[in-house]
Short mmCIF file of C-alpha atoms in Angstrom, two decimals:
data_model
loop_
_atom_site.label_atom_id
_atom_site.label_comp_id
_atom_site.label_asym_id
_atom_site.label_seq_id
_atom_site.Cartn_x
_atom_site.Cartn_y
_atom_site.Cartn_z
CA UNK A 20 0.00 0.00 0.00
CA UNK A 21 1.57 3.33 -1.02
CA UNK A 22 1.88 6.01 1.66
CA UNK A 23 1.12 9.67 0.87
CA UNK A 24 3.88 12.15 1.59
CA UNK A 25 3.81 15.88 2.14
CA UNK A 26 1.23 17.51 -0.12
CA UNK A 27 -0.11 14.15 -1.32
CA UNK A 28 -3.19 11.99 -0.88
CA UNK A 29 -3.79 8.26 -1.16
CA UNK A 30 -6.41 7.43 -3.76
CA UNK A 31 -8.61 4.39 -4.11
CA UNK A 32 -8.44 4.27 -7.90
CA UNK A 33 -11.72 3.71 -9.70
CA UNK A 34 -10.53 4.30 -13.28
CA UNK A 35 -7.42 5.24 -15.23
CA UNK A 36 -7.24 6.86 -18.65
CA UNK A 37 -4.97 5.55 -21.40
CA UNK A 38 -3.07 7.68 -23.91
CA UNK A 39 -0.02 7.29 -26.14
CA UNK A 40 2.17 8.65 -23.37
CA UNK A 41 1.66 5.38 -21.45
CA UNK A 42 3.01 3.41 -24.42
CA UNK A 43 6.02 5.72 -24.76
CA UNK A 44 6.93 5.35 -21.08
CA UNK A 45 6.48 1.57 -21.14
CA UNK A 46 8.64 1.04 -24.20
CA UNK A 47 11.14 3.87 -23.77
CA UNK A 48 10.50 4.93 -27.37
CA UNK A 49 11.46 7.23 -28.87
CA UNK A 50 14.78 6.91 -27.08
CA UNK A 51 14.76 10.63 -26.32
CA UNK A 52 12.16 9.79 -23.64
CA UNK A 53 14.87 7.94 -21.68
CA UNK A 54 17.10 11.01 -21.63
CA UNK A 55 14.26 13.22 -20.42
CA UNK A 56 14.27 11.56 -17.00
CA UNK A 57 11.65 8.84 -17.38
CA UNK A 58 14.11 5.96 -16.89
CA UNK A 59 17.04 4.89 -19.03
CA UNK A 60 17.08 1.08 -18.67
CA UNK A 61 13.48 0.73 -17.57
CA UNK A 62 10.47 2.90 -16.65
CA UNK A 63 11.19 5.16 -13.69
CA UNK A 64 7.71 4.43 -12.39
CA UNK A 65 7.28 0.65 -11.99
CA UNK A 66 3.50 0.89 -12.39
CA UNK A 67 2.13 2.44 -15.62
CA UNK A 68 -0.71 4.91 -15.93
CA UNK A 69 -1.08 8.65 -15.31
CA UNK A 70 -4.72 9.73 -15.80
CA UNK A 71 -6.69 8.87 -12.66
CA UNK A 72 -10.12 9.19 -11.06
CA UNK A 73 -10.91 7.90 -7.60
CA UNK A 74 -11.74 8.51 -3.95
CA UNK A 75 -9.45 10.07 -1.36
CA UNK A 76 -8.67 7.43 1.30
CA UNK A 77 -5.87 9.10 3.28
CA UNK A 78 -4.46 12.59 3.63
CA UNK A 79 -0.74 13.32 3.71
CA UNK A 80 0.94 16.04 5.82
CA UNK A 81 0.12 19.62 4.85
CA UNK A 82 -2.97 18.80 2.80
CA UNK A 83 -6.04 21.01 3.29
CA UNK A 84 -7.52 21.01 -0.22
CA UNK A 85 -9.26 17.63 0.07
CA UNK A 86 -10.76 15.38 2.74
CA UNK A 87 -11.18 11.63 3.05
CA UNK A 88 -14.09 10.53 0.88
CA UNK A 89 -13.74 13.28 -1.73
CA UNK A 90 -14.14 12.16 -5.34
CA UNK A 91 -11.33 13.56 -7.47
CA UNK A 92 -9.62 13.27 -10.86
CA UNK A 93 -6.26 14.32 -12.23
CA UNK A 94 -2.86 12.72 -12.77
CA UNK A 95 -0.38 10.70 -10.75
CA UNK A 96 2.28 8.05 -11.23
CA UNK A 97 1.05 4.46 -11.40
CA UNK A 98 -2.71 4.79 -11.86
CA UNK A 99 -3.07 1.23 -13.22
CA UNK A 100 -3.53 -0.04 -9.67
CA UNK A 101 -6.08 -0.35 -6.88
CA UNK A 102 -4.36 2.44 -4.91
CA UNK A 103 -2.07 5.28 -5.94
CA UNK A 104 -0.51 8.37 -4.38
CA UNK A 105 -1.19 11.70 -6.07
CA UNK A 106 0.04 15.25 -5.37
CA UNK A 107 -2.87 17.58 -4.62
CA UNK A 108 -1.44 20.09 -7.12
CA UNK A 109 -2.44 17.66 -9.90
CA UNK A 110 -5.98 16.93 -8.69
CA UNK A 111 -9.40 18.54 -8.96
CA UNK A 112 -12.85 17.58 -7.73
CA UNK A 113 -14.61 15.13 -10.02
CA UNK A 114 -17.31 16.81 -12.11
CA UNK A 115 -20.84 16.26 -10.84
CA UNK A 116 -23.03 13.97 -12.91
CA UNK A 117 -20.38 11.88 -14.65
CA UNK A 118 -18.86 8.49 -13.86
CA UNK A 119 -15.33 7.77 -12.68
CA UNK A 120 -14.72 6.21 -16.09
CA UNK A 121 -15.59 9.46 -17.84
CA UNK A 122 -13.60 11.53 -15.33
CA UNK A 123 -10.49 9.39 -15.89
CA UNK A 124 -10.68 10.14 -19.61
CA UNK A 125 -10.46 13.90 -19.04
CA UNK A 126 -7.17 15.08 -17.49
CA UNK A 127 -4.23 14.72 -19.88
CA UNK A 128 -6.05 14.80 -23.22
CA UNK A 129 -8.60 17.40 -22.16
CA UNK A 130 -6.00 19.54 -20.44
CA UNK A 131 -3.72 19.40 -23.47
CA UNK A 132 -6.51 20.50 -25.80
CA UNK A 133 -7.51 23.32 -23.45
CA UNK A 134 -3.96 24.67 -23.22
CA UNK A 135 -3.42 24.33 -26.95
CA UNK A 136 -6.50 26.45 -27.71
CA UNK A 137 -5.73 29.34 -25.36
CA UNK A 138 -6.43 32.65 -27.03
CA UNK A 139 -9.00 31.44 -29.59
CA UNK A 140 -11.57 34.15 -30.22
CA UNK A 141 -15.23 33.85 -31.31
CA UNK A 142 -15.57 33.67 -35.08
CA UNK A 143 -12.04 32.44 -35.72
CA UNK A 144 -11.46 29.38 -37.87
CA UNK A 145 -9.88 26.40 -36.10
CA UNK A 146 -8.64 23.22 -37.77
CA UNK A 147 -8.29 20.09 -35.63
CA UNK A 148 -6.12 17.35 -37.17
CA UNK A 149 -6.64 13.96 -35.55
CA UNK A 150 -10.09 15.00 -34.37
CA UNK A 151 -11.20 11.45 -33.57
CA UNK A 152 -8.48 10.76 -31.02
CA UNK A 153 -8.07 11.72 -27.38
CA UNK A 154 -6.76 15.29 -27.61
CA UNK A 155 -8.53 15.99 -30.90
CA UNK A 156 -11.97 14.99 -29.65
CA UNK A 157 -11.64 17.49 -26.80
CA UNK A 158 -10.14 20.07 -29.14
CA UNK A 159 -13.27 20.07 -31.31
CA UNK A 160 -15.52 20.62 -28.30
CA UNK A 161 -13.39 23.28 -26.61
CA UNK A 162 -12.92 25.26 -29.82
CA UNK A 163 -16.70 25.23 -30.34
CA UNK A 164 -17.25 26.34 -26.74
CA UNK A 165 -14.91 29.29 -27.42
CA UNK A 166 -17.08 30.31 -30.37
CA UNK A 167 -14.83 29.20 -33.21
CA UNK A 168 -15.80 27.72 -36.56
CA UNK A 169 -14.31 24.22 -36.30
CA UNK A 170 -13.09 21.98 -39.09
CA UNK A 171 -12.24 18.42 -38.06
CA UNK A 172 -9.99 15.97 -39.93
CA UNK A 173 -10.04 12.26 -39.08
CA UNK A 174 -10.32 8.76 -40.54
CA UNK A 175 -13.54 7.23 -41.87
CA UNK A 176 -14.49 5.36 -38.70
CA UNK A 177 -14.18 8.53 -36.60
CA UNK A 178 -16.18 10.90 -38.80
CA UNK A 179 -19.46 10.41 -36.93
CA UNK A 180 -17.77 11.08 -33.59
CA UNK A 181 -16.32 14.37 -34.87
CA UNK A 182 -19.74 15.43 -36.14
CA UNK A 183 -21.44 14.48 -32.88
CA UNK A 184 -18.95 16.64 -30.95
CA UNK A 185 -20.04 19.72 -32.88
CA UNK A 186 -17.57 20.15 -35.75
CA UNK A 187 -18.89 22.52 -38.43
CA UNK A 188 -17.02 20.65 -41.17
CA UNK A 189 -15.51 17.17 -41.19
CA UNK A 190 -12.93 15.86 -43.66
CA UNK A 191 -12.26 12.16 -44.01
CA UNK A 192 -8.57 12.26 -44.93
CA UNK A 193 -8.77 8.82 -46.56
CA UNK A 194 -11.06 10.39 -49.17
CA UNK A 195 -9.93 14.02 -49.42
CA UNK A 196 -7.71 16.25 -47.31
CA UNK A 197 -8.82 19.57 -45.83
CA UNK A 198 -8.99 22.82 -47.80
CA UNK A 199 -8.99 26.49 -46.84
CA UNK A 200 -6.97 28.52 -44.35
CA UNK A 201 -7.29 28.83 -40.58
CA UNK A 202 -6.43 31.09 -37.67
CA UNK A 203 -5.28 28.17 -35.54
CA UNK A 204 -4.38 24.60 -36.40
CA UNK A 205 -4.34 22.05 -33.58
CA UNK A 206 -2.18 19.27 -35.01
CA UNK A 207 -2.85 16.06 -33.09
CA UNK A 208 -2.07 13.82 -36.05
CA UNK A 209 1.47 14.75 -36.97
CA UNK A 210 1.49 13.27 -40.47
CA UNK A 211 1.52 16.46 -42.53
CA UNK A 212 4.73 18.36 -43.31
CA UNK A 213 5.32 21.74 -41.69
CA UNK A 214 5.15 23.47 -45.08
CA UNK A 215 1.59 22.15 -45.59
CA UNK A 216 0.52 23.40 -42.18
CA UNK A 217 2.09 26.81 -42.66
CA UNK A 218 0.41 27.21 -46.03
CA UNK A 219 -2.99 26.50 -44.46
CA UNK A 220 -2.59 29.16 -41.77
CA UNK A 221 -3.76 32.75 -42.01
CA UNK A 222 -1.35 35.67 -41.58
CA UNK A 223 -0.48 35.93 -37.89
CA UNK A 224 -2.02 32.53 -37.13
CA UNK A 225 -0.67 29.67 -35.04
CA UNK A 226 0.04 25.98 -35.60
CA UNK A 227 -0.03 24.13 -32.27
CA UNK A 228 1.93 20.88 -32.45
CA UNK A 229 0.54 18.41 -29.93
CA UNK A 230 2.38 15.26 -30.91
CA UNK A 231 3.38 12.91 -33.68
CA UNK A 232 4.09 9.22 -34.01
CA UNK A 233 6.47 9.72 -36.91
CA UNK A 234 10.16 10.48 -37.02
CA UNK A 235 11.80 7.21 -36.05
CA UNK A 236 12.96 5.59 -32.82
CA UNK A 237 15.46 8.27 -31.73
CA UNK A 238 13.48 11.51 -31.54
CA UNK A 239 10.02 10.33 -32.63
CA UNK A 240 7.58 13.21 -32.98
CA UNK A 241 10.04 15.61 -31.37
CA UNK A 242 11.77 16.04 -34.72
CA UNK A 243 8.81 18.04 -35.96
CA UNK A 244 8.94 20.44 -33.02
CA UNK A 245 12.66 20.96 -33.55
CA UNK A 246 12.09 21.78 -37.21
CA UNK A 247 9.24 24.12 -36.30
CA UNK A 248 11.41 26.15 -33.94
CA UNK A 249 13.99 26.59 -36.68
CA UNK A 250 11.31 27.89 -39.07
CA UNK A 251 9.66 30.34 -36.65
CA UNK A 252 12.10 33.26 -37.12
CA UNK A 253 11.32 33.31 -40.82
CA UNK A 254 7.51 33.18 -40.74
CA UNK A 255 4.56 35.27 -39.56
CA UNK A 256 2.70 32.01 -38.97
CA UNK A 257 4.00 30.70 -35.68
CA UNK A 258 4.56 27.07 -34.77
CA UNK A 259 3.90 26.31 -31.09
CA UNK A 260 5.29 22.96 -29.89
CA UNK A 261 2.99 22.25 -26.95
CA UNK A 262 4.32 20.93 -23.66
CA UNK A 263 1.13 20.84 -21.64
CA UNK A 264 1.15 21.15 -17.85
CA UNK A 265 -0.65 18.72 -15.55
CA UNK A 266 -2.18 21.09 -13.02
CA UNK A 267 -5.22 20.90 -10.79
CA UNK A 268 -6.28 24.41 -11.84
CA UNK A 269 -6.40 23.26 -15.48
CA UNK A 270 -8.40 20.17 -14.58
CA UNK A 271 -10.79 22.36 -12.60
CA UNK A 272 -11.46 24.35 -15.78
CA UNK A 273 -12.43 21.07 -17.44
CA UNK A 274 -14.74 20.32 -14.50
CA UNK A 275 -16.53 23.63 -14.97
CA UNK A 276 -17.01 22.96 -18.68
CA UNK A 277 -18.34 19.44 -18.06
CA UNK A 278 -20.81 20.66 -15.45
CA UNK A 279 -21.92 23.45 -17.82
CA UNK A 280 -22.64 20.86 -20.52
CA UNK A 281 -20.11 22.21 -23.04
CA UNK A 282 -17.66 19.31 -22.70
CA UNK A 283 -18.08 15.55 -22.48
CA UNK A 284 -15.66 12.65 -22.29
CA UNK A 285 -15.97 10.57 -25.49
CA UNK A 286 -15.12 7.17 -23.99
CA UNK A 287 -14.45 4.50 -26.60
CA UNK A 288 -13.74 1.24 -24.77
CA UNK A 289 -13.30 0.25 -21.13
CA UNK A 290 -10.90 -2.53 -20.16
CA UNK A 291 -10.61 -4.24 -16.77
CA UNK A 292 -7.32 -3.83 -14.87
CA UNK A 293 -6.33 -7.41 -15.77
CA UNK A 294 -6.34 -6.34 -19.43
CA UNK A 295 -4.56 -3.01 -19.01
CA UNK A 296 -1.82 -3.87 -21.49
CA UNK A 297 -4.49 -4.73 -24.06
CA UNK A 298 -5.88 -1.24 -23.48
CA UNK A 299 -2.46 0.27 -24.21
CA UNK A 300 -2.20 -1.82 -27.37
CA UNK A 301 -5.68 -0.66 -28.39
CA UNK A 302 -4.55 2.96 -28.19
CA UNK A 303 -1.18 2.29 -29.86
CA UNK A 304 -2.86 0.61 -32.82
CA UNK A 305 -5.04 3.73 -33.25
CA UNK A 306 -8.26 1.76 -32.95
CA UNK A 307 -9.61 4.16 -30.33
CA UNK A 308 -12.53 6.34 -31.32
CA UNK A 309 -12.18 8.92 -28.58
CA UNK A 310 -10.70 7.80 -25.24
CA UNK A 311 -9.82 4.39 -23.82
CA UNK A 312 -10.09 3.73 -20.07
CA UNK A 313 -9.03 1.04 -17.60
CA UNK A 314 -11.65 0.38 -14.92
CA UNK A 315 -10.38 -0.74 -11.53
#
């Protein structure tokens, strides 16, 4: 049984979200992940999982934000377990009216989309690439909530999800790629070259790079961010490699949106804890339509 330290709480885990980050930390690929402090020969955290939703069972020293019995969601190390320790700085109260499964699907993907869309104004045109995945499915909803005209790009089997989340236009990239220009592009797919993205962005617009599964085993998707930073001094369209922050205040913003009815967790499949690695494989193979969750 883990013991909460200063500023931490012990959680009885009810559900844990799954994203590509779990696969990267399990496999140590791309190899750059190992040099970023996540473990060189093996995962630094022996138990996988980061997204979490559960009930506070014990309070560590110096904690006043939560009490035993509170239902919370956020991130921690090792959420694929019956119990986990989480810092209170990375937790928020679970939104009213949704299940633990839905709450566990919110933190990392929802928080990333929210931070990537900061500054979007009503009436602006937003393009979401990879709109049927975890971050993209939240990106469509958040951009709509901010008053933007949203164009979603995804594969055939995810088109209906993108439409149901409120996208104004949906492109099935297996049939035809997107057209037009945009004030902000949220790139959750990573397959298109930087020149294509820059050409589809309005003067003074932004291209937010969330992640990519291309680029090989050394740098992986990071190669695109490196290239983007080299291009920025020569362009009025700015590339923004996004390093999202896992913070309770961000997750609380998601809670407010969920309770207001402007955001929902598009849960695809739910796996039991005994099949957690199958859940990771499901996400890695890109079969997820929305979010995948492990139920404890």
